[in-house]
PDB file of C-alpha atoms in Angstrom:
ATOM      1  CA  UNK T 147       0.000   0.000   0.000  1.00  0.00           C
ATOM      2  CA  UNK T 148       2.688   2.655   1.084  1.00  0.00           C
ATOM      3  CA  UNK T 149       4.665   1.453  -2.060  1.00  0.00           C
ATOM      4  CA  UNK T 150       1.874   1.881  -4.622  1.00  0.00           C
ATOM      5  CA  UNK T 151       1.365   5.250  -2.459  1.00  0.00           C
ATOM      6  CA  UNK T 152       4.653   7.154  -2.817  1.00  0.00           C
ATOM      7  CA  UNK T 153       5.946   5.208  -6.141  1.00  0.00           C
ATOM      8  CA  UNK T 154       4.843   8.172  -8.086  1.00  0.00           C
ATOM      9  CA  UNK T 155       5.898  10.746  -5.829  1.00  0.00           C
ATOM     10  CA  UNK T 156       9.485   9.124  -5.560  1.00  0.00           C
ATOM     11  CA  UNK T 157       9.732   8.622  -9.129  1.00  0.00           C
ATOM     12  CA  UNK T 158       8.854  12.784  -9.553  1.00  0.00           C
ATOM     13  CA  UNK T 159      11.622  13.563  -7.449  1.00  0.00           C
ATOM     14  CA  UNK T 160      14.008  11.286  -8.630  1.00  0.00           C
ATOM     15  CA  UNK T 161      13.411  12.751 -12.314  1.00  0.00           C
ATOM     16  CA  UNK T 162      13.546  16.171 -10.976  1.00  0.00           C
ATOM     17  CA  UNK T 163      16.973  15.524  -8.958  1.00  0.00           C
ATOM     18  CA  UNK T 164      18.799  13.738 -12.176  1.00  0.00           C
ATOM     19  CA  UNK T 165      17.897  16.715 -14.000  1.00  0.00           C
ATOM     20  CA  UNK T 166      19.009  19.131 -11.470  1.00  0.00           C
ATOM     21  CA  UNK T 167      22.201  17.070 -11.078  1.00  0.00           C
ATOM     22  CA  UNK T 168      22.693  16.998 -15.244  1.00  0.00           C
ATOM     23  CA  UNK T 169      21.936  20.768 -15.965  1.00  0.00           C
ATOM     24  CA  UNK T 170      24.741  21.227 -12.855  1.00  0.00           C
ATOM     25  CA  UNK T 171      26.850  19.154 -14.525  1.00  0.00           C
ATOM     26  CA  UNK T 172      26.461  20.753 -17.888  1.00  0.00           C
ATOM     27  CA  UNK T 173      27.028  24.295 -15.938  1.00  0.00           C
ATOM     28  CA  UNK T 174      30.235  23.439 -14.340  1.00  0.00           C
ATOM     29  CA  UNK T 175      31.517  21.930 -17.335  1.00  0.00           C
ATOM     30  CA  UNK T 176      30.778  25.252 -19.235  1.00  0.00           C
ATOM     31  CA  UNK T 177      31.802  27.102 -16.399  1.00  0.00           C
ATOM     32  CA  UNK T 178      35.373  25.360 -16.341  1.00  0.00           C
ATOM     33  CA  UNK T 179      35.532  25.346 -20.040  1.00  0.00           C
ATOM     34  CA  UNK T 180      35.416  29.430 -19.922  1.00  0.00           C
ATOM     35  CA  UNK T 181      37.882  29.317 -16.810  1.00  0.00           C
ATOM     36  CA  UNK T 182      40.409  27.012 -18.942  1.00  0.00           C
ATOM     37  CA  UNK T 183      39.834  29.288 -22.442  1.00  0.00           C
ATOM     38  CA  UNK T 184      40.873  32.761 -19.532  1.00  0.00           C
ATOM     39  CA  UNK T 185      43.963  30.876 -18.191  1.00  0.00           C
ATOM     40  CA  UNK T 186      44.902  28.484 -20.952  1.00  0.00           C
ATOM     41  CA  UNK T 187      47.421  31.428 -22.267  1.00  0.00           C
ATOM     42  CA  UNK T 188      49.236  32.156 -18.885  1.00  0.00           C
ATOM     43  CA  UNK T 189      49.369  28.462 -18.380  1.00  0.00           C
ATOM     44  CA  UNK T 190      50.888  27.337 -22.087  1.00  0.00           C
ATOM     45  CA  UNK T 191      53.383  30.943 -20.894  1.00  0.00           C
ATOM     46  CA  UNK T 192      54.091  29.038 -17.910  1.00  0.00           C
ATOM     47  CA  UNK T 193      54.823  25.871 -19.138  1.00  0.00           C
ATOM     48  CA  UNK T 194      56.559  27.346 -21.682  1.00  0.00           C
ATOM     49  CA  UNK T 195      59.602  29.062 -19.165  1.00  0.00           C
ATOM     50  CA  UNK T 196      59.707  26.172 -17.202  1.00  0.00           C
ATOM     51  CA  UNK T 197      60.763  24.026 -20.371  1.00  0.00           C
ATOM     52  CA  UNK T 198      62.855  26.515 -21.058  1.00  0.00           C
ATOM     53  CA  UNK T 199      64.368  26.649 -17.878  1.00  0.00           C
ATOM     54  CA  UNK T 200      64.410  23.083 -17.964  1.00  0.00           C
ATOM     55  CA  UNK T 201      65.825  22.734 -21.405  1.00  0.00           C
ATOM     56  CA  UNK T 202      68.885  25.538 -20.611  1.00  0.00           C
ATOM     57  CA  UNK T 203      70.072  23.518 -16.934  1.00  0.00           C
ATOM     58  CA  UNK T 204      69.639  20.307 -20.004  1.00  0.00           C
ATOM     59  CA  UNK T 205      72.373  22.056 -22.087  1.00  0.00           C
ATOM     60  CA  UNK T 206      74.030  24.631 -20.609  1.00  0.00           C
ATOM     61  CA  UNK T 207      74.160  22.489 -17.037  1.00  0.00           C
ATOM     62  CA  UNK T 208      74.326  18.589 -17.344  1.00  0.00           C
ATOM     63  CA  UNK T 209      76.677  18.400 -19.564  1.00  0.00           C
ATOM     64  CA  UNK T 210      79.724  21.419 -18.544  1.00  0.00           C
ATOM     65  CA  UNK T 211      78.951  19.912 -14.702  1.00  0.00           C
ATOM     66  CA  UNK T 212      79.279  16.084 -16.086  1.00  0.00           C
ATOM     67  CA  UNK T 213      82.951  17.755 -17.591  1.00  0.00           C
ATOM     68  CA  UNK T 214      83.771  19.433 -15.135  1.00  0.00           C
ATOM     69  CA  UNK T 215      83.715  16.396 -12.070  1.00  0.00           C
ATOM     70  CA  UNK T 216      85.276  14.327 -14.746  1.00  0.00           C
ATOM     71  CA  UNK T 217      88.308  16.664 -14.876  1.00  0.00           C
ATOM     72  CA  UNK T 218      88.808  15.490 -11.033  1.00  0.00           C
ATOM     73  CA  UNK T 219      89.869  11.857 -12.439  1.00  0.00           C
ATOM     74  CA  UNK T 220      93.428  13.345 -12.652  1.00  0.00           C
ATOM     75  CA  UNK T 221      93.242  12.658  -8.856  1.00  0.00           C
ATOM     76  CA  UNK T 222      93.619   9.036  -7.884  1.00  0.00           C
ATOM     77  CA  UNK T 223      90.954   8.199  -5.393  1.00  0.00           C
ATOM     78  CA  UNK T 224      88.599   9.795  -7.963  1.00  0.00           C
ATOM     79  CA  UNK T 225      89.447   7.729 -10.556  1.00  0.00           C
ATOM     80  CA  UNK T 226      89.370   4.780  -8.859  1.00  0.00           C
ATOM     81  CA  UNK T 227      86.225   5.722  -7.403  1.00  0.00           C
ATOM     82  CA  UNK T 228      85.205   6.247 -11.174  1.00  0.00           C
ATOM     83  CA  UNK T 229      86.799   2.728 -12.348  1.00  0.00           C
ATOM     84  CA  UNK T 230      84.512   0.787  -9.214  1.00  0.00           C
ATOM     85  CA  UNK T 231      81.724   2.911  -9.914  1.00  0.00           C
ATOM     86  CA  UNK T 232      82.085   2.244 -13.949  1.00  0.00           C
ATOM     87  CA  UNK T 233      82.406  -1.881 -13.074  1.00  0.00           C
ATOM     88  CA  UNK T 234      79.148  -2.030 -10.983  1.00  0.00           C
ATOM     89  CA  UNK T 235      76.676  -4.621 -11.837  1.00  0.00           C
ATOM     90  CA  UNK T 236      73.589  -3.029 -13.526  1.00  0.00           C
ATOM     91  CA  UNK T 237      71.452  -3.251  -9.851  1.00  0.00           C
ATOM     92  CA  UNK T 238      74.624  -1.901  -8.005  1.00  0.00           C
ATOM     93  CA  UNK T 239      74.727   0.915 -11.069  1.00  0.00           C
ATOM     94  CA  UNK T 240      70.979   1.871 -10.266  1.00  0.00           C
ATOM     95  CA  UNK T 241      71.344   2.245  -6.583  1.00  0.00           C
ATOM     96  CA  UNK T 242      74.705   4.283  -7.423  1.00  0.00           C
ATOM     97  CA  UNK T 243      72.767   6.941  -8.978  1.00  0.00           C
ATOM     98  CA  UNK T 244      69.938   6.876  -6.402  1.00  0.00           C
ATOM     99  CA  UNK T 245      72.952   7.760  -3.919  1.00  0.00           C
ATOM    100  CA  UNK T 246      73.527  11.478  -4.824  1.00  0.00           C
ATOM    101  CA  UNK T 247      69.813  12.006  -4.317  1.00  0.00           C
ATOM    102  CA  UNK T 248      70.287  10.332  -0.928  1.00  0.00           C
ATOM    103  CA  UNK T 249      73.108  12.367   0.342  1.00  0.00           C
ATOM    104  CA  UNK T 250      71.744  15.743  -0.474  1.00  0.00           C
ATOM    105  CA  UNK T 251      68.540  14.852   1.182  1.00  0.00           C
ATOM    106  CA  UNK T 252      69.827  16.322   4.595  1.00  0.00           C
ATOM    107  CA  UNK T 253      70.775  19.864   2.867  1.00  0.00           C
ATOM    108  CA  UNK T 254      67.462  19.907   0.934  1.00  0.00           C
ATOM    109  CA  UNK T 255      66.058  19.721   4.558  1.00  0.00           C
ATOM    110  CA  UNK T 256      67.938  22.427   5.776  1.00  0.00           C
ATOM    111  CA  UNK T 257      66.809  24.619   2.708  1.00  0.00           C
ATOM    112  CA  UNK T 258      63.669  24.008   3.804  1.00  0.00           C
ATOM    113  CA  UNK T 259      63.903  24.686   7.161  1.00  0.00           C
ATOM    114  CA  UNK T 260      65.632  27.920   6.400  1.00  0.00           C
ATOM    115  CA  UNK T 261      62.749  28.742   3.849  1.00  0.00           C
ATOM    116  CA  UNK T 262      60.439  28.432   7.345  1.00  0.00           C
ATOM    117  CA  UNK T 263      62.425  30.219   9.179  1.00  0.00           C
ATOM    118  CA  UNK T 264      62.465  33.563   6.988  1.00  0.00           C
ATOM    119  CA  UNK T 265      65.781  33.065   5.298  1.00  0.00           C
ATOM    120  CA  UNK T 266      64.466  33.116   1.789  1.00  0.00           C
ATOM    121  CA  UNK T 267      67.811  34.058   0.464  1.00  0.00           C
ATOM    122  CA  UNK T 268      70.318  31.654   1.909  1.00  0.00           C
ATOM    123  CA  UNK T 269      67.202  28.964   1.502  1.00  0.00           C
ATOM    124  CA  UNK T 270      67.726  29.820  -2.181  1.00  0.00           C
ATOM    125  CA  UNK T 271      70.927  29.671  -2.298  1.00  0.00           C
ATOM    126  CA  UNK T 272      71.383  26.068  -0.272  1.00  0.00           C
ATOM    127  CA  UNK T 273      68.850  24.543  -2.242  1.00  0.00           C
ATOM    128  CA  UNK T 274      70.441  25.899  -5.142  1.00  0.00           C
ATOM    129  CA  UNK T 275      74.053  24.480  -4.407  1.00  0.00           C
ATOM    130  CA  UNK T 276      72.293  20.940  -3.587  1.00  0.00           C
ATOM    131  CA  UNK T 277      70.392  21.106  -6.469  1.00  0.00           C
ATOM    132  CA  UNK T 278      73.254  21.519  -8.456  1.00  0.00           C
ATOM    133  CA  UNK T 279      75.667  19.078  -6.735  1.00  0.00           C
ATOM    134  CA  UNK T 280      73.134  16.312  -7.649  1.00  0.00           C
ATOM    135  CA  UNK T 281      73.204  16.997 -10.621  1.00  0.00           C
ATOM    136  CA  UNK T 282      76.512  17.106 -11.598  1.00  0.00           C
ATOM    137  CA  UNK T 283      76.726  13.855  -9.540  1.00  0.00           C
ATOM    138  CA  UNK T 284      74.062  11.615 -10.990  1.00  0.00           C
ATOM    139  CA  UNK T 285      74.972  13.046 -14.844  1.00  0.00           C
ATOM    140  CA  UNK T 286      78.553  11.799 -13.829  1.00  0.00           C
ATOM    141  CA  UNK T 287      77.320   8.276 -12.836  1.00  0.00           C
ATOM    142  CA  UNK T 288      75.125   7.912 -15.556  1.00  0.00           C
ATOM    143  CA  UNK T 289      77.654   8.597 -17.765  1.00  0.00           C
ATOM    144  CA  UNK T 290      79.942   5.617 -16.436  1.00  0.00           C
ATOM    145  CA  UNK T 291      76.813   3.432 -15.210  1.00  0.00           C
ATOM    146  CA  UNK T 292      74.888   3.704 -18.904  1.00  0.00           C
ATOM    147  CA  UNK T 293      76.090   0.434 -20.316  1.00  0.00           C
ATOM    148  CA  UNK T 294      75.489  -1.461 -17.156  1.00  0.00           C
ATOM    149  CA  UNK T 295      72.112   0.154 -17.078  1.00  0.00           C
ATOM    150  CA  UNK T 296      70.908  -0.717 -20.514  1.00  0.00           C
ATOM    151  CA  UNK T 297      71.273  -4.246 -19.370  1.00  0.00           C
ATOM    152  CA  UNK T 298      67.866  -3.929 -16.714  1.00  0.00           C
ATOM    153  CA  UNK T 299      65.656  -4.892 -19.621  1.00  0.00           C
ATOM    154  CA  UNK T 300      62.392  -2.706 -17.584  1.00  0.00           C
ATOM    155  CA  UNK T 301      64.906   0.690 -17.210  1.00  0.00           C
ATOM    156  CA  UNK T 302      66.163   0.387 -21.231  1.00  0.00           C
ATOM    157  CA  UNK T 303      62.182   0.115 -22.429  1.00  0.00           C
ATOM    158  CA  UNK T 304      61.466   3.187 -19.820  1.00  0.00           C
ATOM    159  CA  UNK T 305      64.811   4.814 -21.405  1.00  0.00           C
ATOM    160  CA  UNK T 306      63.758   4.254 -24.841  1.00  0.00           C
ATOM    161  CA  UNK T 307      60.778   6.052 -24.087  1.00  0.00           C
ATOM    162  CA  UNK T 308      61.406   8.745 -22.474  1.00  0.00           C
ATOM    163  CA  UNK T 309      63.831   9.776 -24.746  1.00  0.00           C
ATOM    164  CA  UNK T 310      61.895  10.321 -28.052  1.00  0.00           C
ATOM    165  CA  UNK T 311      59.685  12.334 -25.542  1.00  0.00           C
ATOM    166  CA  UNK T 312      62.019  14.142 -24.169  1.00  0.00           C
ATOM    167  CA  UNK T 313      63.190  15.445 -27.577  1.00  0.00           C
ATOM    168  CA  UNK T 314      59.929  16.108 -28.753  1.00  0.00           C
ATOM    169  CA  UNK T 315      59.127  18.373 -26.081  1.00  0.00           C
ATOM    170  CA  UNK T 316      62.599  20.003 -25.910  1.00  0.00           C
ATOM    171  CA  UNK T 317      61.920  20.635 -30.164  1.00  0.00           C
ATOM    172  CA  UNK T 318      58.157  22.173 -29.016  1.00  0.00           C
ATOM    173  CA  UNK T 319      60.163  24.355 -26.845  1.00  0.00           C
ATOM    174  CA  UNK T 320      62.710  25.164 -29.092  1.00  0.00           C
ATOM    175  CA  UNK T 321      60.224  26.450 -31.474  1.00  0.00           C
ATOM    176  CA  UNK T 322      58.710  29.138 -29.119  1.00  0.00           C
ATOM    177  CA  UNK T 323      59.275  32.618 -28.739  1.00  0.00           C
ATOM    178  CA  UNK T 324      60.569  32.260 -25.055  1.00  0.00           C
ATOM    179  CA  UNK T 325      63.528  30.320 -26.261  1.00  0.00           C
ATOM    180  CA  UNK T 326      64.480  32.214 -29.277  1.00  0.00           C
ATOM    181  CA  UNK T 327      64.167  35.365 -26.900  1.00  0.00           C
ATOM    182  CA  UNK T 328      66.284  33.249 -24.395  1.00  0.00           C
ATOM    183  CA  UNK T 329      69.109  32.800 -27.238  1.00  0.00           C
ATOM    184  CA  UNK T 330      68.673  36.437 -28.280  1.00  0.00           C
ATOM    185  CA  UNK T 331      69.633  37.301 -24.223  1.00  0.00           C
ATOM    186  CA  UNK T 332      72.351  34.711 -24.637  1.00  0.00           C
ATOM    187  CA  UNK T 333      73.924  36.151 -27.740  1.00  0.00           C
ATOM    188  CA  UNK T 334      73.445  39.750 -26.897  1.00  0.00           C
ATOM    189  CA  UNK T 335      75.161  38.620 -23.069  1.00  0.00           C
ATOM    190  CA  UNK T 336      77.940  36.880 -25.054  1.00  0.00           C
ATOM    191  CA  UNK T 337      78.692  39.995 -27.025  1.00  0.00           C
ATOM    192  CA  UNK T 338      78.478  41.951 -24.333  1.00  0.00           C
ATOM    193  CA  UNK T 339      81.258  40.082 -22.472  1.00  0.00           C
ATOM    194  CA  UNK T 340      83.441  39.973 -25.253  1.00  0.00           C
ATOM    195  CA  UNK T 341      83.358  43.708 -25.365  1.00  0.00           C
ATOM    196  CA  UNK T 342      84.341  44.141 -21.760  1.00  0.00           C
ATOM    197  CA  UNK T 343      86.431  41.198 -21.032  1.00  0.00           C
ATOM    198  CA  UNK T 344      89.876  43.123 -22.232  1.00  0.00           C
ATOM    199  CA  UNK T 345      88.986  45.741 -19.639  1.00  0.00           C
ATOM    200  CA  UNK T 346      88.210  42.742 -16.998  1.00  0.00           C
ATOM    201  CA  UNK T 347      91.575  40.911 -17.636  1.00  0.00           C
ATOM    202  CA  UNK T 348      93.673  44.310 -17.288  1.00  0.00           C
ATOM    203  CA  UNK T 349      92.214  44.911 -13.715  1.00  0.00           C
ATOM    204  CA  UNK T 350      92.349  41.596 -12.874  1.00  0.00           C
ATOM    205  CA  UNK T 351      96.348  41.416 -14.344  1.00  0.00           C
ATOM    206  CA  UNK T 352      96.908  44.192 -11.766  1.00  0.00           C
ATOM    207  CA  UNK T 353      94.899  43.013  -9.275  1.00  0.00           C
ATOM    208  CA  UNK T 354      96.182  39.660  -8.985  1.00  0.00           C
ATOM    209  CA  UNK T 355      99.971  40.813  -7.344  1.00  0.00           C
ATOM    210  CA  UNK T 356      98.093  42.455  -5.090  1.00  0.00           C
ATOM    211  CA  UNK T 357      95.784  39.802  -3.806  1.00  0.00           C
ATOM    212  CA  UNK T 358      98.682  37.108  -3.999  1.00  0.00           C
ATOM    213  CA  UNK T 359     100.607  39.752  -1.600  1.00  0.00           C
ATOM    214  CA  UNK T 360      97.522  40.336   0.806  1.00  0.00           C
ATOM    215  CA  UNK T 361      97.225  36.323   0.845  1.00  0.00           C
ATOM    216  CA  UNK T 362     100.628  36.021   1.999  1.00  0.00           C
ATOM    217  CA  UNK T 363     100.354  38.235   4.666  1.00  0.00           C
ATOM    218  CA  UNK T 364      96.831  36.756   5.858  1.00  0.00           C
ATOM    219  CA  UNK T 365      98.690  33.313   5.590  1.00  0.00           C
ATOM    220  CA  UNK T 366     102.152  35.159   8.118  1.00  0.00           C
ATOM    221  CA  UNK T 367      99.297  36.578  10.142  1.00  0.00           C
ATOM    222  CA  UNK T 368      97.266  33.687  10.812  1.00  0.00           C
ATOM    223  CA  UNK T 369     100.209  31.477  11.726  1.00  0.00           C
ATOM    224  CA  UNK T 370     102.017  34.029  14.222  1.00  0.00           C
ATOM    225  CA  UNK T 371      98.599  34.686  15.787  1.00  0.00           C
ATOM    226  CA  UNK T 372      98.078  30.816  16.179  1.00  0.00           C
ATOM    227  CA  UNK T 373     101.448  30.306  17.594  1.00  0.00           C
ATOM    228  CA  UNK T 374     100.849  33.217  20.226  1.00  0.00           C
ATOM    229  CA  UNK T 375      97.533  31.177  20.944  1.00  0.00           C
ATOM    230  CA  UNK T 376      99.137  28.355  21.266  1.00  0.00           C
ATOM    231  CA  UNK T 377     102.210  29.573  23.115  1.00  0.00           C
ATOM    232  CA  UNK T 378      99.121  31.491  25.915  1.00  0.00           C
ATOM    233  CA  UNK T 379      97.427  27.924  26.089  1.00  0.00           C
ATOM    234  CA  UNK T 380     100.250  26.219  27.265  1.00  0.00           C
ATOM    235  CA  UNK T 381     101.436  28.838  29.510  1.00  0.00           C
ATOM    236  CA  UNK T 382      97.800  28.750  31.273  1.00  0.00           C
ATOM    237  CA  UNK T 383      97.859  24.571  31.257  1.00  0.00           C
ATOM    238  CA  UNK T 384     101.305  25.042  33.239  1.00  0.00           C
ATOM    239  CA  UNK T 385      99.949  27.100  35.554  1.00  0.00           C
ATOM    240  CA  UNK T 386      96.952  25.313  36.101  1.00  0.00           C
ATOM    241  CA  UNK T 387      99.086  21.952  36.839  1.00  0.00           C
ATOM    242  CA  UNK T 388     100.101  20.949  40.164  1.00  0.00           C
ATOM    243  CA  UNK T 389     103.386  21.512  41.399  1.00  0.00           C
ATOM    244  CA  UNK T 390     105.308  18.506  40.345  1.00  0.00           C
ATOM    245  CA  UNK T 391     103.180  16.575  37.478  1.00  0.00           C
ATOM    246  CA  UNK T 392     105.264  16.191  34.670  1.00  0.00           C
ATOM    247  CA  UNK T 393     104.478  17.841  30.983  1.00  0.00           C
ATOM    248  CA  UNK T 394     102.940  15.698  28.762  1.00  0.00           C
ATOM    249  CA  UNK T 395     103.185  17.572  25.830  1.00  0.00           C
ATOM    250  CA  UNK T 396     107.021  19.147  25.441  1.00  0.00           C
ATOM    251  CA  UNK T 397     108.391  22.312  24.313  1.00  0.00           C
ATOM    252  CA  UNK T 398     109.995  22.649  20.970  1.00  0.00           C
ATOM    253  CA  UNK T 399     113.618  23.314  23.122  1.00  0.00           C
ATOM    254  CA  UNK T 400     112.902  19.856  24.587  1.00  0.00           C
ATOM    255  CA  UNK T 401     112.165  18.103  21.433  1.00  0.00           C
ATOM    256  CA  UNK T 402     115.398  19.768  19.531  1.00  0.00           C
TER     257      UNK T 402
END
């Protein structure tokens, strides 16, 4: 009885609320349509620099910082660091370049906890030298762990992948006006420098006796005022020690 009752009410309402619920739907989906045609220009603009940005650390970053720790294999525990990272297996390889991530973890943290604090310019600044150290670190290992990598069958499909991508989106943002303004900066900068870098080199030319003199004489200062700090230390141990305990530690007359 109560079903045959309310069967047509219910049914009413339940028409009126899917309609309700559709012409919503069809309202928010114009309504974020209009929102995305308003922003879709600032966002492609976005996008677009961080490429960019993204595509200038690519060439003007990985590669001079990937030189630049490889000139360090004249040293020998770098290049035998190099020649054991280089004969990894392809699993030790992969957890080798997870480990520069890893390390700099702690000094991301501090960034962080610098940005919290207020200290948005030395945040910047730490985040930016971490930021950079990894990088230079994990382009290094990949460098010498690449043919051991190739060999995980799952990271060589994900490589072969990415990489077409990668290029594809790096040629997109090649092709827009933020980069070719970027390369106008460049060349403009690079002239620029060229012009003044005679001028540069003659103050520095002059400079440089200078600066080698005041070195020396920060180096003569520092050491006499260590050796008068050292020289008041050991006068105050003496006098602190009991009559009769012998010196542990010897004058220079007693050693000669």
């Amino acid at each position: 009885m109560w079903g045959q009752l309310y069967t047509p009410w219910m049914k009413q309402q339940a028409d009126r609320l899917m309609r309700a619920l559709t012409t919503g739907a069809i309202l928010l989906a114009r309504a974020l349509g209009e929102v995305w045609r308003r922003v879709r220009p600032a966002v492609i603009f976005v996008l677009n620099a961080l490429l960019a940005i993204i595509l200038i650390f690519e060439e003007w970053g990985w590669r001079p910082l990937s030189n630049l720790l490889a000139r360090l294999a004249r040293f020998r525990i770098w290049a035998l660091a190099e020649l054991f990272i280089a004969g990894l297996p392809p699993y030790g390889a992969l957890v080798a370049l997870a480990i520069p991530t890893a390390i700099l973890v702690p000094a991301k943290l501090f960034g962080v906890y610098l940005l919290a604090l207020g200290h948005v310019i030395s945040a910047i600044i730490v985040l930016g030298l971490a930021k950079v150290a990894s990088t230079a670190l994990i382009a290094r290992i990949f460098i010498l762990t690449k043919p051991a990598l190739m060999q995980i069958a799952w990271f060589k499909r994900a490589y072969d992948l990415f990489v077409p991508w990668q290029e594809a989106l790096f040629a997109w943002v090649r092709a827009s006006w933020i980069w070719r303004y970027g390369r106008v900066v460049k060349w403009r900068a690079g002239r620029a420098w060229q012009a003044v870098r005679p001028s540069f080199t003659a103050v520095w030319e002059r400079l440089r006796p200078r600066l080698a003199a005041l070195g020396r004489r920060v180096r003569i200062a520092t050491r006499g005022a260590w050796r008068q700090l050292s020289l008041r230390s050991r006068q105050v141990v003496a006098r602190l020690r009991p009559p009769g305990t012998p010196s542990r530690t010897p004058s220079r007359l007693t050693r000669r």
